Amino acid sequence: MKNKKINILLTGGAGYIGSVLAQHLLEKNYNVFVIDNLTTGHVSLVPKKCIFFQGDFSSKRILKEVFKNRIDIIVHMAAYIEVEESIKKKRKYMDNNYKKFKIFLKFTNKYCKNIIFASTASVYKSKNKLIKENSIIDPINPYAESKLQAENFLISFAEKKINYVILRFFNVAGAHKKLKSGLVTNKPTHLIKRLCVFAVKKKKNFSIFGNSYNTPDGTAIRDYIHVSDLCNIILLTIPKILKKRVSKIFNCGYGKGFSVKEVFEKFNKLSDFKLKPIIKKARKGDVKILVSNSNKIKKFLNWKPQFNNLSLILKSSIRWEKKIKQENFK
Ligand SMILES: NC(=O)c1ccc[n+]([C@@H]2O[C@H](COP(=O)([O-])OP(=O)(O)OC[C@H]3O[C@@H](n4cnc5c(N)ncnc54)[C@H](O)[C@@H]3O)[C@@H](O)[C@H]2O)c1
């Protein structure tokens, strides 16, 4: 493949992580083909240099168009990701995240044998200790269940000589370092996003969901990873997959947990607008603690996190929120 540019198919490239990844891929001189149906994504987040196909990632019409080109590797980001919605609309999640992925993989594996699959830490059972890749699996909401079923289907396809890396992301936050992309949503559910939206909109009363978990301060604990570190993981994974046969699952987190209260307090110190915590009951589908053991990926990729600092993640998220407010981003 010398002198040839590597072609990457990125599904969900108009979404949060996908659009930041697209920027990173282009910066490394990859050709990026994006498929996104814009259900939660935004066309304005897709970098102009990408070749963009608007539509469903399981559409054979679109896939046939895309695969008129040589595709060297697929990064599958597209999914529905809202836990609470998944409890109310289980079928919507199973159809999109699992059944359509089956159709996608059955089609694409004829043309491309290399895939990176974006999965989630929510497939694991909550645990007081750091979670390893072989820790107990217990998807307690339909979103997590749909991702786990897709993972299992992909693994079963390994027999067809597919090279795969399944990345289980912990809680992703922050924006592209030059603020070229970040999270845009009109239904913020993630803690850091909600904090930023409330502060920028100057809405004082901030709901904290659950303060009687069995944790030191009673609030839930999560492992927050900066989106740029996550993109670096993917950038390091691509040459590995292209070079030799891999079939692996990795955690993507920092191995350090912060409680909701700790994140809230740190945010309030950094923000010019101060929020007031209002305790509400725990949300359905949320668990007590999810913190990664990330030794496996550090060893495999020689990955060294560059942004593993909560203040840095919060500052990056606030800057992005201010930018999209100023630009009246829709
Ligand atoms: N954000 C996190 O903290 C987090 C944590 C764990 C795992 N993940 C995983 O990372 C991936 C990306 O998440 P995100 O936060 O960027 O979400 P997002 O909602 O911002 O992006 C998902 C994108 O996929 C697109 N999409 C959904 N269904 C589609 C379909 N059928 N056809 C074409 N496009 C479709 C959406 O329009 C959207 O642009 C997901 O697979 C998610 O499960 C995210």
CSV table of N, CA and C in Angstrom, one decimal, residues 18-98:
chain,number,residue,atom,x,y,z
A,18,GLY,N,-17.4,10.8,16.2
A,18,GLY,CA,-17.1,10.6,14.8
A,18,GLY,C,-16.6,11.8,14.1
A,19,SER,N,-17.2,13.0,14.4
A,19,SER,CA,-16.8,14.2,13.8
A,19,SER,C,-15.4,14.7,14.3
A,20,VAL,N,-15.1,14.5,15.6
A,20,VAL,CA,-13.8,14.8,16.1
A,20,VAL,C,-12.8,13.9,15.5
A,21,LEU,N,-13.2,12.6,15.4
A,21,LEU,CA,-12.2,11.6,14.8
A,21,LEU,C,-11.9,11.9,13.3
A,22,ALA,N,-13.0,12.4,12.6
A,22,ALA,CA,-12.8,12.7,11.2
A,22,ALA,C,-11.7,13.8,11.1
A,23,GLN,N,-11.7,14.8,12.0
A,23,GLN,CA,-10.7,15.8,11.9
A,23,GLN,C,-9.3,15.2,12.2
A,24,HIS,N,-9.2,14.4,13.2
A,24,HIS,CA,-7.9,13.8,13.5
A,24,HIS,C,-7.4,12.9,12.3
A,25,LEU,N,-8.3,12.2,11.6
A,25,LEU,CA,-7.9,11.3,10.5
A,25,LEU,C,-7.4,12.2,9.4
A,26,LEU,N,-8.1,13.3,9.1
A,26,LEU,CA,-7.7,14.1,8.0
A,26,LEU,C,-6.3,14.8,8.3
A,27,GLU,N,-6.2,15.1,9.6
A,27,GLU,CA,-4.9,15.7,10.0
A,27,GLU,C,-3.7,14.7,9.7
A,28,LYS,N,-4.0,13.4,9.8
A,28,LYS,CA,-3.0,12.4,9.5
A,28,LYS,C,-3.0,11.9,8.1
A,29,ASN,N,-3.7,12.7,7.2
A,29,ASN,CA,-3.7,12.5,5.8
A,29,ASN,C,-4.4,11.2,5.3
A,30,TYR,N,-5.4,10.7,6.1
A,30,TYR,CA,-6.2,9.6,5.6
A,30,TYR,C,-7.3,10.2,4.7
A,31,ASN,N,-7.8,9.4,3.7
A,31,ASN,CA,-9.1,9.7,3.0
A,31,ASN,C,-10.2,9.2,3.9
A,32,VAL,N,-11.2,10.1,4.1
A,32,VAL,CA,-12.3,9.7,5.0
A,32,VAL,C,-13.7,9.7,4.3
A,33,PHE,N,-14.3,8.6,4.2
A,33,PHE,CA,-15.7,8.4,3.7
A,33,PHE,C,-16.6,8.3,4.9
A,34,VAL,N,-17.6,9.2,4.9
A,34,VAL,CA,-18.5,9.2,6.1
A,34,VAL,C,-19.9,8.8,5.6
A,35,ILE,N,-20.5,7.9,6.4
A,35,ILE,CA,-22.0,7.7,6.2
A,35,ILE,C,-22.6,8.1,7.5
A,36,ASP,N,-23.7,8.9,7.4
A,36,ASP,CA,-24.4,9.3,8.6
A,36,ASP,C,-25.8,9.7,8.1
A,37,ASN,N,-26.8,9.3,8.8
A,37,ASN,CA,-28.2,9.7,8.4
A,37,ASN,C,-28.7,10.9,9.1
A,38,LEU,N,-27.8,11.5,9.9
A,38,LEU,CA,-28.1,12.8,10.6
A,38,LEU,C,-29.3,12.7,11.6
A,39,THR,N,-29.6,11.6,12.1
A,39,THR,CA,-30.7,11.5,13.1
A,39,THR,C,-30.3,12.3,14.4
A,40,THR,N,-29.0,12.1,14.8
A,40,THR,CA,-28.5,12.9,15.9
A,40,THR,C,-27.3,13.7,15.5
A,41,GLY,N,-26.8,13.4,14.3
A,41,GLY,CA,-25.6,14.1,13.9
A,41,GLY,C,-25.9,15.4,13.1
A,42,HIS,N,-24.9,16.1,12.8
A,42,HIS,CA,-25.1,17.5,12.1
A,42,HIS,C,-24.1,17.5,10.9
A,43,VAL,N,-24.7,17.9,9.8
A,43,VAL,CA,-23.9,17.9,8.6
A,43,VAL,C,-22.7,18.9,8.7
A,44,SER,N,-23.0,20.0,9.4
A,44,SER,CA,-21.9,21.0,9.6
A,44,SER,C,-20.7,20.5,10.4
A,45,LEU,N,-20.9,19.4,11.1
A,45,LEU,CA,-19.7,18.9,11.8
A,45,LEU,C,-18.8,18.0,11.0
A,46,VAL,N,-19.4,17.6,9.8
A,46,VAL,CA,-18.6,16.7,9.0
A,46,VAL,C,-17.6,17.6,8.2
A,47,PRO,N,-16.3,17.4,8.4
A,47,PRO,CA,-15.3,18.2,7.7
A,47,PRO,C,-15.5,18.2,6.2
A,48,LYS,N,-15.3,19.3,5.6
A,48,LYS,CA,-15.5,19.5,4.1
A,48,LYS,C,-14.7,18.5,3.3
A,49,LYS,N,-13.5,18.1,3.8
A,49,LYS,CA,-12.6,17.2,3.1
A,49,LYS,C,-13.1,15.8,3.1
A,50,CYS,N,-14.1,15.4,3.9
A,50,CYS,CA,-14.6,14.1,3.9
A,50,CYS,C,-15.5,13.9,2.7
A,51,ILE,N,-15.6,12.6,2.2
A,51,ILE,CA,-16.6,12.3,1.2
A,51,ILE,C,-17.8,11.8,1.9
A,52,PHE,N,-18.9,12.6,1.9
A,52,PHE,CA,-20.0,12.4,2.8
A,52,PHE,C,-21.2,11.7,2.0
A,53,PHE,N,-21.7,10.7,2.6
A,53,PHE,CA,-22.9,10.0,2.1
A,53,PHE,C,-24.0,10.1,3.2
A,54,GLN,N,-25.1,10.9,2.9
A,54,GLN,CA,-26.1,11.0,3.8
A,54,GLN,C,-27.1,9.9,3.7
A,55,GLY,N,-27.3,9.1,4.8
A,55,GLY,CA,-28.2,8.0,4.7
A,55,GLY,C,-27.9,7.0,5.8
A,56,ASP,N,-28.6,5.9,5.7
A,56,ASP,CA,-28.5,4.8,6.7
A,56,ASP,C,-27.2,4.0,6.5
A,57,PHE,N,-26.5,3.6,7.5
A,57,PHE,CA,-25.3,2.8,7.3
A,57,PHE,C,-25.6,1.4,6.8
A,58,SER,N,-26.9,1.0,6.9
A,58,SER,CA,-27.2,-0.4,6.4
A,58,SER,C,-27.8,-0.3,5.0
A,59,SER,N,-27.9,0.9,4.4
A,59,SER,CA,-28.5,1.0,3.1
A,59,SER,C,-27.6,0.4,2.0
A,60,LYS,N,-28.1,-0.7,1.3
A,60,LYS,CA,-27.2,-1.3,0.3
A,60,LYS,C,-26.9,-0.4,-0.8
A,61,ARG,N,-27.8,0.5,-1.1
A,61,ARG,CA,-27.6,1.5,-2.2
A,61,ARG,C,-26.4,2.3,-1.8
A,62,ILE,N,-26.4,2.8,-0.6
A,62,ILE,CA,-25.2,3.7,-0.2
A,62,ILE,C,-24.0,2.9,-0.1
A,63,LEU,N,-24.1,1.7,0.5
A,63,LEU,CA,-22.8,0.9,0.6
A,63,LEU,C,-22.2,0.5,-0.7
A,64,LYS,N,-23.1,0.3,-1.7
A,64,LYS,CA,-22.6,0.0,-3.0
A,64,LYS,C,-21.8,1.2,-3.6
A,65,GLU,N,-22.4,2.3,-3.4
A,65,GLU,CA,-21.7,3.6,-3.8
A,65,GLU,C,-20.3,3.7,-3.1
A,66,VAL,N,-20.3,3.5,-1.8
A,66,VAL,CA,-19.1,3.7,-1.1
A,66,VAL,C,-18.0,2.7,-1.5
A,67,PHE,N,-18.5,1.4,-1.7
A,67,PHE,CA,-17.5,0.4,-2.0
A,67,PHE,C,-17.1,0.4,-3.5
A,68,LYS,N,-17.6,1.4,-4.3
A,68,LYS,CA,-16.9,1.5,-5.6
A,68,LYS,C,-15.5,2.0,-5.4
A,69,ASN,N,-15.2,2.5,-4.2
A,69,ASN,CA,-13.9,2.9,-3.8
A,69,ASN,C,-13.2,1.7,-3.0
A,70,ARG,N,-11.9,1.7,-3.0
A,70,ARG,CA,-11.3,0.7,-2.1
A,70,ARG,C,-11.4,1.2,-0.7
A,71,ILE,N,-11.9,0.4,0.2
A,71,ILE,CA,-11.9,0.8,1.6
A,71,ILE,C,-11.0,-0.1,2.4
A,72,ASP,N,-10.0,0.5,3.0
A,72,ASP,CA,-9.0,-0.3,3.7
A,72,ASP,C,-9.4,-0.6,5.2
A,73,ILE,N,-10.2,0.3,5.8
A,73,ILE,CA,-10.6,0.0,7.1
A,73,ILE,C,-11.9,0.7,7.5
A,74,ILE,N,-12.7,0.1,8.3
A,74,ILE,CA,-14.0,0.7,8.7
A,74,ILE,C,-13.9,1.1,10.2
A,75,VAL,N,-14.4,2.3,10.5
A,75,VAL,CA,-14.6,2.6,11.9
A,75,VAL,C,-16.1,2.8,12.1
A,76,HIS,N,-16.7,1.9,12.9
A,76,HIS,CA,-18.1,2.0,13.0
A,76,HIS,C,-18.5,2.7,14.3
A,77,MET,N,-19.0,3.9,14.2
A,77,MET,CA,-19.3,4.8,15.3
A,77,MET,C,-20.9,4.9,15.4
A,78,ALA,N,-21.5,4.8,14.2
A,78,ALA,CA,-23.0,5.1,14.2
A,78,ALA,C,-23.8,4.2,15.2
A,79,ALA,N,-24.6,4.9,16.0
A,79,ALA,CA,-25.5,4.2,16.9
A,79,ALA,C,-26.4,5.2,17.5
A,80,TYR,N,-27.5,4.7,18.2
A,80,TYR,CA,-28.2,5.5,19.1
A,80,TYR,C,-27.6,5.2,20.5
A,81,ILE,N,-27.5,6.3,21.3
A,81,ILE,CA,-26.7,6.1,22.5
A,81,ILE,C,-27.4,6.6,23.8
A,82,GLU,N,-28.7,6.9,23.7
A,82,GLU,CA,-29.3,7.4,25.0
A,82,GLU,C,-29.9,6.3,25.8
A,83,VAL,N,-29.4,6.2,27.0
A,83,VAL,CA,-29.8,5.1,27.9
A,83,VAL,C,-31.3,5.2,28.2
A,84,GLU,N,-31.7,6.3,28.7
A,84,GLU,CA,-33.1,6.4,29.1
A,84,GLU,C,-34.1,6.2,28.0
A,85,GLU,N,-33.8,6.7,26.8
A,85,GLU,CA,-34.6,6.5,25.7
A,85,GLU,C,-34.7,5.0,25.3
A,86,SER,N,-33.5,4.3,25.5
A,86,SER,CA,-33.5,2.9,25.1
A,86,SER,C,-34.4,2.1,26.0
A,87,ILE,N,-34.6,2.5,27.2
A,87,ILE,CA,-35.5,1.8,28.1
A,87,ILE,C,-36.9,1.9,27.6
A,88,LYS,N,-37.3,3.1,27.1
A,88,LYS,CA,-38.6,3.3,26.6
A,88,LYS,C,-38.8,2.7,25.2
A,89,LYS,N,-37.7,2.7,24.4
A,89,LYS,CA,-37.8,2.3,23.0
A,89,LYS,C,-36.8,1.2,22.7
A,90,LYS,N,-37.0,0.1,23.3
A,90,LYS,CA,-36.0,-1.0,23.2
A,90,LYS,C,-35.7,-1.4,21.8
A,91,ARG,N,-36.9,-1.6,21.1
A,91,ARG,CA,-36.8,-2.1,19.7
A,91,ARG,C,-36.0,-1.2,18.8
A,92,LYS,N,-36.2,0.2,19.0
A,92,LYS,CA,-35.4,1.1,18.2
A,92,LYS,C,-33.9,0.9,18.3
A,93,TYR,N,-33.5,0.6,19.6
A,93,TYR,CA,-32.1,0.4,19.8
A,93,TYR,C,-31.6,-0.9,19.3
A,94,MET,N,-32.4,-1.9,19.5
A,94,MET,CA,-31.9,-3.2,19.0
A,94,MET,C,-31.8,-3.2,17.4
A,95,ASP,N,-32.8,-2.6,16.8
A,95,ASP,CA,-32.8,-2.5,15.4
A,95,ASP,C,-31.6,-1.8,14.8
A,96,ASN,N,-31.4,-0.6,15.4
A,96,ASN,CA,-30.4,0.3,14.8
A,96,ASN,C,-28.9,-0.2,15.2
A,97,ASN,N,-28.7,-0.5,16.4
A,97,ASN,CA,-27.4,-0.8,16.9
A,97,ASN,C,-27.0,-2.3,16.7
A,98,TYR,N,-27.9,-3.2,16.6
A,98,TYR,CA,-27.6,-4.6,16.4
A,98,TYR,C,-28.0,-5.1,15.1
